[in-house]
């Protein structure tokens, strides 16, 4: 609902009349047009025309798709949940995806979506948005079938380190078994000094080397 007037949004009204929808993802190249289309124009205004978008027919549903969007998702609406009746209250629209259109220009050589090419934009709240490309992207190796030991299995002095952060402990806890001590000993003035060196390795995503240092590091 509108936070200013408490009225329902046009999207809500449309899916109540016709339980079908198209989700058009927004890339950075079209964010200003999408922002313009979000204005509260009077009922019946063609927002495609207002925002300069190109309307193209969908294949499985009645609502049109936005040609400029790199990914268009045709959906059937299964349920609409009203979260409240006052201004700012959300309405949750639960959909079943029945067809998806992906512009080949945003695919990599393996036919997977390249996050830099698609250059998506996310709404954060208020006037704030985020751009999901370039230096804002990072990769995380996903845990496989072999489960990590978990932070709870780390030695107490590591868990309670004043130097190692939650992210650091997460990397250490993602090994499949607690490593055993091997190699030559390294000497450090105190435990904090040791953990600082371990943290440097973890910041470089060298978890195995970090574990090796933890297991062989001795205080002088």
CSV table of C-alpha atoms in Angstrom, one decimal:
chain,number,residue,atom,x,y,z
A,1,UNK,CA,0.0,0.0,0.0
A,2,UNK,CA,1.0,3.6,-0.5
A,3,UNK,CA,2.8,5.0,2.5
A,4,UNK,CA,1.3,8.4,1.9
A,5,UNK,CA,-2.3,7.6,1.1
A,6,UNK,CA,-2.8,4.0,2.1
A,7,UNK,CA,-4.2,3.1,-1.3
A,8,UNK,CA,-3.4,-0.2,-3.0
A,9,UNK,CA,-0.8,-0.3,-5.8
A,10,UNK,CA,-1.7,-0.8,-9.4
A,11,UNK,CA,0.3,-4.1,-9.4
A,12,UNK,CA,-1.9,-5.4,-6.6
A,13,UNK,CA,-5.1,-4.3,-8.4
A,14,UNK,CA,-4.0,-5.8,-11.6
A,15,UNK,CA,-3.2,-9.3,-10.2
A,16,UNK,CA,-6.5,-9.3,-8.3
A,17,UNK,CA,-8.3,-8.8,-11.6
A,18,UNK,CA,-6.1,-11.1,-13.7
A,19,UNK,CA,-4.1,-13.6,-11.7
A,20,UNK,CA,-1.1,-13.5,-14.0
A,21,UNK,CA,2.1,-11.4,-14.0
A,22,UNK,CA,5.4,-10.8,-15.7
A,23,UNK,CA,8.5,-10.1,-13.6
A,24,UNK,CA,10.9,-7.9,-15.6
A,25,UNK,CA,14.3,-7.7,-13.9
A,26,UNK,CA,15.9,-4.2,-13.9
A,27,UNK,CA,19.5,-3.7,-15.2
A,28,UNK,CA,21.4,-0.5,-14.6
A,29,UNK,CA,20.9,0.7,-18.2
A,30,UNK,CA,17.2,0.9,-17.6
A,31,UNK,CA,17.0,1.9,-13.9
A,32,UNK,CA,15.9,5.5,-14.5
A,33,UNK,CA,13.1,4.4,-16.7
A,34,UNK,CA,12.0,1.8,-14.2
A,35,UNK,CA,12.0,4.5,-11.5
A,36,UNK,CA,9.9,6.7,-13.6
A,37,UNK,CA,7.4,3.9,-14.1
A,38,UNK,CA,7.1,3.5,-10.4
A,39,UNK,CA,5.4,6.9,-10.0
A,40,UNK,CA,1.8,6.9,-8.9
A,41,UNK,CA,0.2,7.8,-12.2
A,42,UNK,CA,-3.6,7.8,-12.4
A,43,UNK,CA,-5.3,4.4,-13.0
A,44,UNK,CA,-5.3,3.6,-16.7
A,45,UNK,CA,-2.1,5.4,-17.5
A,46,UNK,CA,0.1,3.4,-19.9
A,47,UNK,CA,3.4,3.3,-17.9
A,48,UNK,CA,5.1,1.6,-20.9
A,49,UNK,CA,4.6,4.8,-22.8
A,50,UNK,CA,5.4,7.1,-19.9
A,51,UNK,CA,8.7,5.4,-19.2
A,52,UNK,CA,9.6,4.8,-22.8
A,53,UNK,CA,9.6,1.0,-22.6
A,54,UNK,CA,8.7,-1.3,-25.4
A,55,UNK,CA,5.7,-3.6,-24.7
A,56,UNK,CA,6.0,-7.1,-26.3
A,57,UNK,CA,3.4,-9.9,-26.0
A,58,UNK,CA,4.0,-12.7,-23.5
A,59,UNK,CA,3.8,-16.4,-24.6
A,60,UNK,CA,1.9,-18.0,-21.7
A,61,UNK,CA,0.2,-15.0,-19.9
A,62,UNK,CA,-1.8,-11.9,-20.8
A,63,UNK,CA,0.4,-9.1,-19.3
A,64,UNK,CA,3.0,-7.7,-21.6
A,65,UNK,CA,6.8,-8.1,-21.2
A,66,UNK,CA,9.3,-5.2,-21.1
A,67,UNK,CA,11.6,-5.7,-24.2
A,68,UNK,CA,14.4,-3.7,-22.6
A,69,UNK,CA,14.6,-6.1,-19.5
A,70,UNK,CA,17.3,-8.7,-19.9
A,71,UNK,CA,15.2,-11.4,-18.1
A,72,UNK,CA,11.4,-11.6,-18.3
A,73,UNK,CA,9.6,-14.1,-16.1
A,74,UNK,CA,6.1,-15.1,-17.0
A,75,UNK,CA,4.1,-16.2,-13.9
A,76,UNK,CA,0.7,-17.4,-12.8
A,77,UNK,CA,-0.4,-15.8,-9.5
A,78,UNK,CA,-1.2,-18.6,-6.9
A,79,UNK,CA,-2.0,-16.4,-3.9
A,80,UNK,CA,-2.1,-12.8,-2.7
A,81,UNK,CA,-1.4,-12.3,1.0
A,82,UNK,CA,-2.4,-8.9,2.5
A,83,UNK,CA,-0.1,-8.0,5.4
A,84,UNK,CA,-2.2,-5.1,6.6
A,85,UNK,CA,-4.7,-2.5,5.7
A,86,UNK,CA,-2.8,0.7,6.7
A,87,UNK,CA,-0.4,2.9,4.7
A,88,UNK,CA,2.9,1.1,4.0
A,89,UNK,CA,1.5,-2.4,4.5
A,90,UNK,CA,2.9,-5.0,2.2
A,91,UNK,CA,1.1,-7.4,-0.1
A,92,UNK,CA,2.9,-10.7,-0.8
A,93,UNK,CA,2.2,-12.0,-4.3
A,94,UNK,CA,3.1,-15.7,-4.6
A,95,UNK,CA,3.6,-16.8,-8.2
A,96,UNK,CA,4.4,-19.9,-10.2
A,97,UNK,CA,7.0,-19.4,-12.9
A,98,UNK,CA,5.7,-20.9,-16.2
A,99,UNK,CA,8.2,-19.4,-18.7
A,100,UNK,CA,11.4,-17.4,-18.6
A,101,UNK,CA,13.0,-15.3,-21.4
A,102,UNK,CA,16.8,-14.5,-21.1
A,103,UNK,CA,18.6,-12.2,-23.5
A,104,UNK,CA,21.6,-14.1,-24.9
A,105,UNK,CA,23.7,-10.9,-24.5
A,106,UNK,CA,23.9,-11.4,-20.8
A,107,UNK,CA,25.1,-15.1,-21.0
A,108,UNK,CA,28.7,-16.3,-20.7
A,109,UNK,CA,30.4,-18.9,-22.9
A,110,UNK,CA,28.8,-21.6,-20.7
A,111,UNK,CA,25.3,-20.2,-21.4
A,112,UNK,CA,25.0,-19.1,-17.7
A,113,UNK,CA,24.1,-15.5,-16.7
A,114,UNK,CA,27.1,-13.3,-16.3
A,115,UNK,CA,26.5,-11.0,-13.4
A,116,UNK,CA,28.7,-8.3,-14.9
A,117,UNK,CA,26.9,-8.4,-18.2
A,118,UNK,CA,23.4,-8.4,-16.7
A,119,UNK,CA,24.4,-5.5,-14.3
A,120,UNK,CA,21.4,-5.8,-12.1
A,121,UNK,CA,20.0,-3.2,-9.7
A,122,UNK,CA,18.4,-3.9,-6.3
A,123,UNK,CA,16.1,-1.7,-4.3
A,124,UNK,CA,17.4,-1.2,-0.7
A,125,UNK,CA,14.8,1.2,0.8
A,126,UNK,CA,14.0,4.8,0.5
A,127,UNK,CA,16.0,6.4,-2.2
A,128,UNK,CA,18.8,3.9,-1.9
A,129,UNK,CA,19.7,1.2,-4.5
A,130,UNK,CA,22.6,-1.1,-5.1
A,131,UNK,CA,24.3,-2.1,-8.3
A,132,UNK,CA,25.3,-5.8,-8.5
A,133,UNK,CA,28.3,-5.7,-10.8
A,134,UNK,CA,32.0,-4.9,-10.9
A,135,UNK,CA,33.8,-4.5,-7.6
A,136,UNK,CA,30.5,-5.1,-5.8
A,137,UNK,CA,30.6,-8.8,-6.8
A,138,UNK,CA,32.5,-11.6,-5.0
A,139,UNK,CA,32.5,-15.4,-5.1
A,140,UNK,CA,32.0,-17.9,-2.3
A,141,UNK,CA,32.6,-21.6,-2.8
A,142,UNK,CA,29.4,-23.3,-1.8
A,143,UNK,CA,29.6,-26.1,0.8
A,144,UNK,CA,29.3,-29.5,-0.9
A,145,UNK,CA,28.0,-32.8,0.4
A,146,UNK,CA,31.0,-33.0,2.7
A,147,UNK,CA,29.9,-30.8,5.6
A,148,UNK,CA,32.2,-28.4,7.3
A,149,UNK,CA,33.1,-29.1,10.9
A,150,UNK,CA,31.5,-25.8,12.0
A,151,UNK,CA,32.7,-23.0,14.3
A,152,UNK,CA,31.6,-25.0,17.3
A,153,UNK,CA,34.3,-27.6,16.6
A,154,UNK,CA,37.1,-25.1,16.6
A,155,UNK,CA,39.5,-25.0,19.5
A,156,UNK,CA,38.3,-22.6,22.2
A,157,UNK,CA,41.3,-20.3,21.9
A,158,UNK,CA,40.5,-19.8,18.2
A,159,UNK,CA,36.7,-19.4,18.8
A,160,UNK,CA,37.4,-16.7,21.4
A,161,UNK,CA,40.1,-14.9,19.5
A,162,UNK,CA,40.2,-11.2,19.9
A,163,UNK,CA,41.7,-10.9,16.3
A,164,UNK,CA,39.7,-13.4,14.2
A,165,UNK,CA,36.3,-12.2,13.0
A,166,UNK,CA,33.1,-14.2,12.4
A,167,UNK,CA,34.0,-14.4,8.7
A,168,UNK,CA,37.5,-15.7,9.6
A,169,UNK,CA,36.0,-18.4,11.9
A,170,UNK,CA,33.5,-19.3,9.1
A,171,UNK,CA,36.4,-20.0,6.7
A,172,UNK,CA,38.2,-22.1,9.3
A,173,UNK,CA,35.0,-24.0,10.2
A,174,UNK,CA,34.4,-24.9,6.5
A,175,UNK,CA,37.0,-27.6,6.5
A,176,UNK,CA,35.6,-31.2,6.5
A,177,UNK,CA,37.8,-32.4,9.3
A,178,UNK,CA,40.0,-30.8,12.0
A,179,UNK,CA,43.5,-30.8,10.5
A,180,UNK,CA,46.3,-32.5,12.3
A,181,UNK,CA,49.6,-30.8,13.2
A,182,UNK,CA,52.4,-31.2,10.6
A,183,UNK,CA,55.4,-29.3,9.4
A,184,UNK,CA,58.0,-27.2,11.3
A,185,UNK,CA,57.1,-24.9,14.2
A,186,UNK,CA,56.8,-21.2,13.8
A,187,UNK,CA,57.4,-18.8,16.7
A,188,UNK,CA,55.4,-15.8,17.6
A,189,UNK,CA,55.6,-13.3,20.5
A,190,UNK,CA,52.0,-14.1,21.6
A,191,UNK,CA,48.7,-15.6,20.5
A,192,UNK,CA,47.4,-12.3,19.1
A,193,UNK,CA,50.5,-11.9,16.9
A,194,UNK,CA,49.9,-15.5,15.6
A,195,UNK,CA,46.2,-14.8,14.9
A,196,UNK,CA,47.1,-11.6,13.0
A,197,UNK,CA,49.2,-13.6,10.7
A,198,UNK,CA,46.5,-16.2,10.4
A,199,UNK,CA,44.0,-13.4,9.6
A,200,UNK,CA,46.2,-12.2,6.7
A,201,UNK,CA,46.1,-15.6,5.2
A,202,UNK,CA,42.4,-15.9,5.6
A,203,UNK,CA,41.9,-12.5,4.0
A,204,UNK,CA,43.7,-14.0,1.0
A,205,UNK,CA,41.4,-17.0,1.1
A,206,UNK,CA,44.3,-19.3,2.1
A,207,UNK,CA,42.4,-21.3,4.6
A,208,UNK,CA,44.7,-24.4,4.4
A,209,UNK,CA,47.8,-22.3,5.0
A,210,UNK,CA,46.0,-20.5,7.9
A,211,UNK,CA,45.2,-23.8,9.5
A,212,UNK,CA,48.8,-24.9,9.0
A,213,UNK,CA,50.0,-21.8,10.8
A,214,UNK,CA,47.5,-22.2,13.7
A,215,UNK,CA,48.7,-25.8,14.2
A,216,UNK,CA,52.4,-25.1,14.1
A,217,UNK,CA,52.5,-21.7,15.6
A,218,UNK,CA,54.1,-21.4,19.1
A,219,UNK,CA,54.4,-18.5,21.4
A,220,UNK,CA,58.0,-17.6,22.3
